[in-house]
Amino acid sequence: MSTLSEIVLIAAVIAAGLIAGLFYAYTCSVMPGLARADARTYVTGMREINIAILNGWFALSFGGAPLLAAVAAALHFRSELRSALPWIIAGFVLLLVMLIVTMAINVPLNNALEAGFDGANTDFEALRAKFEGVWERWNLVRTLAAIGGFGALVGGLIVHTRA
């Protein structure tokens, strides 16, 4: 068992678990909570969340999970631990889907929400209507991809430790 490949795989599992948990929390609590609020609170809340989430901790798990999964796959490709490789590749692909959905759909919607905000002159109802349904559907997609990526990497770690 290679120590480096094991450390990288464990780090990938942890990062994937963190990002899957974050998106799961959005799906199960943040968005249903905001759905109960009026349009002003919804838009203001999402804007503040979008600003607050841009930090190093988020970046480590969001970008780190697919990156670490890719490195883990590369380390397992050449080793005697190839039996874990299909799981690790599946985890990487699912985490890549999570990344692409976020960057192609959720982030542009976040940017449109920010661009549509005009202080007290904001049409909160119209802005919410353009954002809410689409953002939440794709949040569910990225949540499922992240959870799947996490599960696949856990599968890879189990196979790795049994090899």
JSON list of C-alpha atoms in Angstrom, two decimals:
[
{"chain": "A", "resi": 1, "resn": "MET", "atom": "CA", "xyz": [0.00, 0.00, 0.00]},
{"chain": "A", "resi": 2, "resn": "SER", "atom": "CA", "xyz": [1.47, 3.32, -1.05]},
{"chain": "A", "resi": 3, "resn": "THR", "atom": "CA", "xyz": [1.33, 5.93, 1.67]},
{"chain": "A", "resi": 4, "resn": "LEU", "atom": "CA", "xyz": [1.06, 8.84, -0.76]},
{"chain": "A", "resi": 5, "resn": "SER", "atom": "CA", "xyz": [-1.77, 7.27, -2.74]},
{"chain": "A", "resi": 6, "resn": "GLU", "atom": "CA", "xyz": [-3.62, 6.46, 0.48]},
{"chain": "A", "resi": 7, "resn": "ILE", "atom": "CA", "xyz": [-3.17, 9.98, 1.90]},
{"chain": "A", "resi": 8, "resn": "VAL", "atom": "CA", "xyz": [-4.37, 11.60, -1.32]},
{"chain": "A", "resi": 9, "resn": "LEU", "atom": "CA", "xyz": [-7.38, 9.28, -1.54]},
{"chain": "A", "resi": 10, "resn": "ILE", "atom": "CA", "xyz": [-8.33, 9.99, 2.08]},
{"chain": "A", "resi": 11, "resn": "ALA", "atom": "CA", "xyz": [-7.99, 13.74, 1.44]},
{"chain": "A", "resi": 12, "resn": "ALA", "atom": "CA", "xyz": [-10.21, 13.39, -1.66]},
{"chain": "A", "resi": 13, "resn": "VAL", "atom": "CA", "xyz": [-12.84, 11.53, 0.38]},
{"chain": "A", "resi": 14, "resn": "ILE", "atom": "CA", "xyz": [-12.80, 14.23, 3.07]},
{"chain": "A", "resi": 15, "resn": "ALA", "atom": "CA", "xyz": [-13.02, 17.09, 0.56]},
{"chain": "A", "resi": 16, "resn": "ALA", "atom": "CA", "xyz": [-15.81, 15.34, -1.36]},
{"chain": "A", "resi": 17, "resn": "GLY", "atom": "CA", "xyz": [-17.71, 14.71, 1.87]},
{"chain": "A", "resi": 18, "resn": "LEU", "atom": "CA", "xyz": [-17.43, 18.35, 2.84]},
{"chain": "A", "resi": 19, "resn": "ILE", "atom": "CA", "xyz": [-18.70, 19.68, -0.50]},
{"chain": "A", "resi": 20, "resn": "ALA", "atom": "CA", "xyz": [-21.45, 17.06, -0.72]},
{"chain": "A", "resi": 21, "resn": "GLY", "atom": "CA", "xyz": [-22.53, 18.00, 2.80]},
{"chain": "A", "resi": 22, "resn": "LEU", "atom": "CA", "xyz": [-22.54, 21.69, 1.94]},
{"chain": "A", "resi": 23, "resn": "PHE", "atom": "CA", "xyz": [-24.76, 21.21, -1.11]},
{"chain": "A", "resi": 24, "resn": "TYR", "atom": "CA", "xyz": [-26.94, 18.75, 0.82]},
{"chain": "A", "resi": 25, "resn": "ALA", "atom": "CA", "xyz": [-27.46, 21.42, 3.49]},
{"chain": "A", "resi": 26, "resn": "TYR", "atom": "CA", "xyz": [-28.55, 23.88, 0.77]},
{"chain": "A", "resi": 27, "resn": "THR", "atom": "CA", "xyz": [-31.02, 21.34, -0.59]},
{"chain": "A", "resi": 28, "resn": "CYS", "atom": "CA", "xyz": [-32.44, 20.31, 2.77]},
{"chain": "A", "resi": 29, "resn": "SER", "atom": "CA", "xyz": [-32.38, 23.50, 4.81]},
{"chain": "A", "resi": 30, "resn": "VAL", "atom": "CA", "xyz": [-31.13, 26.74, 3.23]},
{"chain": "A", "resi": 31, "resn": "MET", "atom": "CA", "xyz": [-33.35, 26.78, 0.15]},
{"chain": "A", "resi": 32, "resn": "PRO", "atom": "CA", "xyz": [-36.51, 25.47, 1.88]},
{"chain": "A", "resi": 33, "resn": "GLY", "atom": "CA", "xyz": [-35.93, 28.09, 4.57]},
{"chain": "A", "resi": 34, "resn": "LEU", "atom": "CA", "xyz": [-35.54, 30.88, 2.04]},
{"chain": "A", "resi": 35, "resn": "ALA", "atom": "CA", "xyz": [-38.61, 29.61, 0.13]},
{"chain": "A", "resi": 36, "resn": "ARG", "atom": "CA", "xyz": [-40.71, 30.53, 3.16]},
{"chain": "A", "resi": 37, "resn": "ALA", "atom": "CA", "xyz": [-39.44, 34.10, 3.13]},
{"chain": "A", "resi": 38, "resn": "ASP", "atom": "CA", "xyz": [-40.76, 37.08, 1.19]},
{"chain": "A", "resi": 39, "resn": "ALA", "atom": "CA", "xyz": [-39.00, 38.09, -2.04]},
{"chain": "A", "resi": 40, "resn": "ARG", "atom": "CA", "xyz": [-36.91, 40.82, -0.42]},
{"chain": "A", "resi": 41, "resn": "THR", "atom": "CA", "xyz": [-35.59, 38.44, 2.24]},
{"chain": "A", "resi": 42, "resn": "TYR", "atom": "CA", "xyz": [-35.01, 35.71, -0.34]},
{"chain": "A", "resi": 43, "resn": "VAL", "atom": "CA", "xyz": [-33.00, 37.92, -2.69]},
{"chain": "A", "resi": 44, "resn": "THR", "atom": "CA", "xyz": [-31.08, 39.62, 0.10]},
{"chain": "A", "resi": 45, "resn": "GLY", "atom": "CA", "xyz": [-30.33, 36.30, 1.77]},
{"chain": "A", "resi": 46, "resn": "MET", "atom": "CA", "xyz": [-29.05, 34.69, -1.43]},
{"chain": "A", "resi": 47, "resn": "ARG", "atom": "CA", "xyz": [-26.90, 37.72, -2.23]},
{"chain": "A", "resi": 48, "resn": "GLU", "atom": "CA", "xyz": [-25.30, 37.61, 1.22]},
{"chain": "A", "resi": 49, "resn": "ILE", "atom": "CA", "xyz": [-24.76, 33.83, 0.99]},
{"chain": "A", "resi": 50, "resn": "ASN", "atom": "CA", "xyz": [-23.18, 34.23, -2.44]},
{"chain": "A", "resi": 51, "resn": "ILE", "atom": "CA", "xyz": [-20.76, 36.80, -1.05]},
{"chain": "A", "resi": 52, "resn": "ALA", "atom": "CA", "xyz": [-19.98, 34.88, 2.15]},
{"chain": "A", "resi": 53, "resn": "ILE", "atom": "CA", "xyz": [-19.31, 31.55, 0.45]},
{"chain": "A", "resi": 54, "resn": "LEU", "atom": "CA", "xyz": [-16.43, 32.93, -1.59]},
{"chain": "A", "resi": 55, "resn": "ASN", "atom": "CA", "xyz": [-13.73, 32.00, 0.89]},
{"chain": "A", "resi": 56, "resn": "GLY", "atom": "CA", "xyz": [-10.75, 29.70, 1.13]},
{"chain": "A", "resi": 57, "resn": "TRP", "atom": "CA", "xyz": [-12.55, 26.94, 3.02]},
{"chain": "A", "resi": 58, "resn": "PHE", "atom": "CA", "xyz": [-15.17, 26.66, 0.30]},
{"chain": "A", "resi": 59, "resn": "ALA", "atom": "CA", "xyz": [-12.51, 26.76, -2.42]},
{"chain": "A", "resi": 60, "resn": "LEU", "atom": "CA", "xyz": [-10.54, 23.96, -0.75]},
{"chain": "A", "resi": 61, "resn": "SER", "atom": "CA", "xyz": [-13.46, 21.53, -0.83]},
{"chain": "A", "resi": 62, "resn": "PHE", "atom": "CA", "xyz": [-15.11, 22.75, -4.06]},
{"chain": "A", "resi": 63, "resn": "GLY", "atom": "CA", "xyz": [-11.98, 22.72, -6.20]},
{"chain": "A", "resi": 64, "resn": "GLY", "atom": "CA", "xyz": [-9.96, 20.39, -4.03]},
{"chain": "A", "resi": 65, "resn": "ALA", "atom": "CA", "xyz": [-12.32, 17.41, -4.18]},
{"chain": "A", "resi": 66, "resn": "PRO", "atom": "CA", "xyz": [-12.14, 16.87, -7.97]},
{"chain": "A", "resi": 67, "resn": "LEU", "atom": "CA", "xyz": [-8.45, 17.81, -8.06]},
{"chain": "A", "resi": 68, "resn": "LEU", "atom": "CA", "xyz": [-7.56, 15.35, -5.30]},
{"chain": "A", "resi": 69, "resn": "ALA", "atom": "CA", "xyz": [-9.70, 12.66, -6.96]},
{"chain": "A", "resi": 70, "resn": "ALA", "atom": "CA", "xyz": [-7.79, 13.19, -10.21]},
{"chain": "A", "resi": 71, "resn": "VAL", "atom": "CA", "xyz": [-4.44, 12.93, -8.41]},
{"chain": "A", "resi": 72, "resn": "ALA", "atom": "CA", "xyz": [-5.64, 9.82, -6.55]},
{"chain": "A", "resi": 73, "resn": "ALA", "atom": "CA", "xyz": [-6.63, 8.26, -9.87]},
{"chain": "A", "resi": 74, "resn": "ALA", "atom": "CA", "xyz": [-3.22, 9.03, -11.34]},
{"chain": "A", "resi": 75, "resn": "LEU", "atom": "CA", "xyz": [-1.47, 7.52, -8.33]},
{"chain": "A", "resi": 76, "resn": "HIS", "atom": "CA", "xyz": [-3.58, 4.37, -8.52]},
{"chain": "A", "resi": 77, "resn": "PHE", "atom": "CA", "xyz": [-3.16, 3.99, -12.27]},
{"chain": "A", "resi": 78, "resn": "ARG", "atom": "CA", "xyz": [0.42, 2.80, -12.00]},
{"chain": "A", "resi": 79, "resn": "SER", "atom": "CA", "xyz": [0.25, 0.93, -8.75]},
{"chain": "A", "resi": 80, "resn": "GLU", "atom": "CA", "xyz": [-0.77, -2.53, -7.65]},
{"chain": "A", "resi": 81, "resn": "LEU", "atom": "CA", "xyz": [-3.87, -0.83, -6.28]},
{"chain": "A", "resi": 82, "resn": "ARG", "atom": "CA", "xyz": [-5.62, -0.57, -9.64]},
{"chain": "A", "resi": 83, "resn": "SER", "atom": "CA", "xyz": [-8.67, -2.39, -8.31]},
{"chain": "A", "resi": 84, "resn": "ALA", "atom": "CA", "xyz": [-9.74, 0.88, -6.68]},
{"chain": "A", "resi": 85, "resn": "LEU", "atom": "CA", "xyz": [-9.28, 2.83, -9.91]},
{"chain": "A", "resi": 86, "resn": "PRO", "atom": "CA", "xyz": [-12.83, 2.44, -11.35]},
{"chain": "A", "resi": 87, "resn": "TRP", "atom": "CA", "xyz": [-14.30, 3.79, -8.12]},
{"chain": "A", "resi": 88, "resn": "ILE", "atom": "CA", "xyz": [-11.89, 6.70, -8.02]},
{"chain": "A", "resi": 89, "resn": "ILE", "atom": "CA", "xyz": [-12.50, 7.57, -11.67]},
{"chain": "A", "resi": 90, "resn": "ALA", "atom": "CA", "xyz": [-16.27, 7.44, -11.09]},
{"chain": "A", "resi": 91, "resn": "GLY", "atom": "CA", "xyz": [-15.81, 9.77, -8.10]},
{"chain": "A", "resi": 92, "resn": "PHE", "atom": "CA", "xyz": [-13.73, 12.15, -10.17]},
{"chain": "A", "resi": 93, "resn": "VAL", "atom": "CA", "xyz": [-16.27, 12.24, -13.01]},
{"chain": "A", "resi": 94, "resn": "LEU", "atom": "CA", "xyz": [-19.17, 12.90, -10.65]},
{"chain": "A", "resi": 95, "resn": "LEU", "atom": "CA", "xyz": [-17.24, 15.64, -8.87]},
{"chain": "A", "resi": 96, "resn": "LEU", "atom": "CA", "xyz": [-16.40, 17.13, -12.26]},
{"chain": "A", "resi": 97, "resn": "VAL", "atom": "CA", "xyz": [-20.13, 17.16, -13.07]},
{"chain": "A", "resi": 98, "resn": "MET", "atom": "CA", "xyz": [-20.73, 19.01, -9.78]},
{"chain": "A", "resi": 99, "resn": "LEU", "atom": "CA", "xyz": [-18.04, 21.54, -10.71]},
{"chain": "A", "resi": 100, "resn": "ILE", "atom": "CA", "xyz": [-19.35, 22.07, -14.26]},
{"chain": "A", "resi": 101, "resn": "VAL", "atom": "CA", "xyz": [-22.98, 22.47, -13.16]},
{"chain": "A", "resi": 102, "resn": "THR", "atom": "CA", "xyz": [-21.93, 25.02, -10.56]},
{"chain": "A", "resi": 103, "resn": "MET", "atom": "CA", "xyz": [-19.74, 27.03, -12.91]},
{"chain": "A", "resi": 104, "resn": "ALA", "atom": "CA", "xyz": [-22.07, 26.82, -15.94]},
{"chain": "A", "resi": 105, "resn": "ILE", "atom": "CA", "xyz": [-25.43, 27.34, -14.23]},
{"chain": "A", "resi": 106, "resn": "ASN", "atom": "CA", "xyz": [-25.40, 28.28, -10.55]},
{"chain": "A", "resi": 107, "resn": "VAL", "atom": "CA", "xyz": [-22.63, 30.90, -10.72]},
{"chain": "A", "resi": 108, "resn": "PRO", "atom": "CA", "xyz": [-24.13, 32.72, -13.74]},
{"chain": "A", "resi": 109, "resn": "LEU", "atom": "CA", "xyz": [-27.48, 32.77, -11.93]},
{"chain": "A", "resi": 110, "resn": "ASN", "atom": "CA", "xyz": [-25.74, 34.17, -8.85]},
{"chain": "A", "resi": 111, "resn": "ASN", "atom": "CA", "xyz": [-24.14, 36.84, -11.02]},
{"chain": "A", "resi": 112, "resn": "ALA", "atom": "CA", "xyz": [-27.49, 37.68, -12.63]},
{"chain": "A", "resi": 113, "resn": "LEU", "atom": "CA", "xyz": [-29.03, 38.02, -9.18]},
{"chain": "A", "resi": 114, "resn": "GLU", "atom": "CA", "xyz": [-26.28, 40.41, -8.19]},
{"chain": "A", "resi": 115, "resn": "ALA", "atom": "CA", "xyz": [-26.59, 42.39, -11.43]},
{"chain": "A", "resi": 116, "resn": "GLY", "atom": "CA", "xyz": [-30.35, 42.71, -10.99]},
{"chain": "A", "resi": 117, "resn": "PHE", "atom": "CA", "xyz": [-30.02, 44.14, -7.50]},
{"chain": "A", "resi": 118, "resn": "ASP", "atom": "CA", "xyz": [-30.49, 47.89, -7.41]},
{"chain": "A", "resi": 119, "resn": "GLY", "atom": "CA", "xyz": [-30.93, 48.67, -3.74]},
{"chain": "A", "resi": 120, "resn": "ALA", "atom": "CA", "xyz": [-34.37, 49.99, -2.83]},
{"chain": "A", "resi": 121, "resn": "ASN", "atom": "CA", "xyz": [-35.31, 50.14, -6.55]},
{"chain": "A", "resi": 122, "resn": "THR", "atom": "CA", "xyz": [-34.97, 46.37, -6.96]},
{"chain": "A", "resi": 123, "resn": "ASP", "atom": "CA", "xyz": [-37.99, 44.44, -8.23]},
{"chain": "A", "resi": 124, "resn": "PHE", "atom": "CA", "xyz": [-37.51, 41.64, -5.72]},
{"chain": "A", "resi": 125, "resn": "GLU", "atom": "CA", "xyz": [-40.43, 39.54, -6.99]},
{"chain": "A", "resi": 126, "resn": "ALA", "atom": "CA", "xyz": [-39.19, 39.58, -10.60]},
{"chain": "A", "resi": 127, "resn": "LEU", "atom": "CA", "xyz": [-35.60, 38.91, -9.57]},
{"chain": "A", "resi": 128, "resn": "ARG", "atom": "CA", "xyz": [-36.63, 35.99, -7.38]},
{"chain": "A", "resi": 129, "resn": "ALA", "atom": "CA", "xyz": [-38.85, 34.55, -10.14]},
{"chain": "A", "resi": 130, "resn": "LYS", "atom": "CA", "xyz": [-35.92, 34.46, -12.59]},
{"chain": "A", "resi": 131, "resn": "PHE", "atom": "CA", "xyz": [-33.61, 32.80, -10.05]},
{"chain": "A", "resi": 132, "resn": "GLU", "atom": "CA", "xyz": [-35.35, 30.50, -7.61]},
{"chain": "A", "resi": 133, "resn": "GLY", "atom": "CA", "xyz": [-36.69, 27.52, -9.57]},
{"chain": "A", "resi": 134, "resn": "VAL", "atom": "CA", "xyz": [-33.80, 27.13, -11.99]},
{"chain": "A", "resi": 135, "resn": "TRP", "atom": "CA", "xyz": [-31.12, 27.57, -9.33]},
{"chain": "A", "resi": 136, "resn": "GLU", "atom": "CA", "xyz": [-32.77, 25.06, -7.02]},
{"chain": "A", "resi": 137, "resn": "ARG", "atom": "CA", "xyz": [-33.21, 22.38, -9.72]},
{"chain": "A", "resi": 138, "resn": "TRP", "atom": "CA", "xyz": [-29.55, 22.59, -10.68]},
{"chain": "A", "resi": 139, "resn": "ASN", "atom": "CA", "xyz": [-28.52, 22.74, -7.05]},
{"chain": "A", "resi": 140, "resn": "LEU", "atom": "CA", "xyz": [-30.23, 19.37, -6.65]},
{"chain": "A", "resi": 141, "resn": "VAL", "atom": "CA", "xyz": [-28.32, 18.03, -9.66]},
{"chain": "A", "resi": 142, "resn": "ARG", "atom": "CA", "xyz": [-24.98, 19.15, -8.28]},
{"chain": "A", "resi": 143, "resn": "THR", "atom": "CA", "xyz": [-25.91, 17.86, -4.83]},
{"chain": "A", "resi": 144, "resn": "LEU", "atom": "CA", "xyz": [-26.63, 14.40, -6.25]},
{"chain": "A", "resi": 145, "resn": "ALA", "atom": "CA", "xyz": [-23.41, 14.48, -8.28]},
{"chain": "A", "resi": 146, "resn": "ALA", "atom": "CA", "xyz": [-21.37, 15.50, -5.23]},
{"chain": "A", "resi": 147, "resn": "ILE", "atom": "CA", "xyz": [-22.98, 12.80, -3.06]},
{"chain": "A", "resi": 148, "resn": "GLY", "atom": "CA", "xyz": [-22.35, 10.24, -5.80]},
{"chain": "A", "resi": 149, "resn": "GLY", "atom": "CA", "xyz": [-18.75, 11.39, -6.10]},
{"chain": "A", "resi": 150, "resn": "PHE", "atom": "CA", "xyz": [-18.28, 11.09, -2.36]},
{"chain": "A", "resi": 151, "resn": "GLY", "atom": "CA", "xyz": [-19.83, 7.61, -2.32]},
{"chain": "A", "resi": 152, "resn": "ALA", "atom": "CA", "xyz": [-17.68, 6.44, -5.20]},
{"chain": "A", "resi": 153, "resn": "LEU", "atom": "CA", "xyz": [-14.52, 7.68, -3.50]},
{"chain": "A", "resi": 154, "resn": "VAL", "atom": "CA", "xyz": [-15.55, 5.91, -0.29]},
{"chain": "A", "resi": 155, "resn": "GLY", "atom": "CA", "xyz": [-15.95, 2.77, -2.40]},
{"chain": "A", "resi": 156, "resn": "GLY", "atom": "CA", "xyz": [-12.47, 3.35, -3.79]},
{"chain": "A", "resi": 157, "resn": "LEU", "atom": "CA", "xyz": [-11.04, 3.76, -0.31]},
{"chain": "A", "resi": 158, "resn": "ILE", "atom": "CA", "xyz": [-12.68, 0.52, 0.84]},
{"chain": "A", "resi": 159, "resn": "VAL", "atom": "CA", "xyz": [-11.23, -1.37, -2.14]},
{"chain": "A", "resi": 160, "resn": "HIS", "atom": "CA", "xyz": [-7.87, 0.33, -1.60]},
{"chain": "A", "resi": 161, "resn": "THR", "atom": "CA", "xyz": [-7.65, -0.74, 2.05]},
{"chain": "A", "resi": 162, "resn": "ARG", "atom": "CA", "xyz": [-8.61, -4.34, 1.22]},
{"chain": "A", "resi": 163, "resn": "ALA", "atom": "CA", "xyz": [-5.98, -4.67, -1.51]}
]
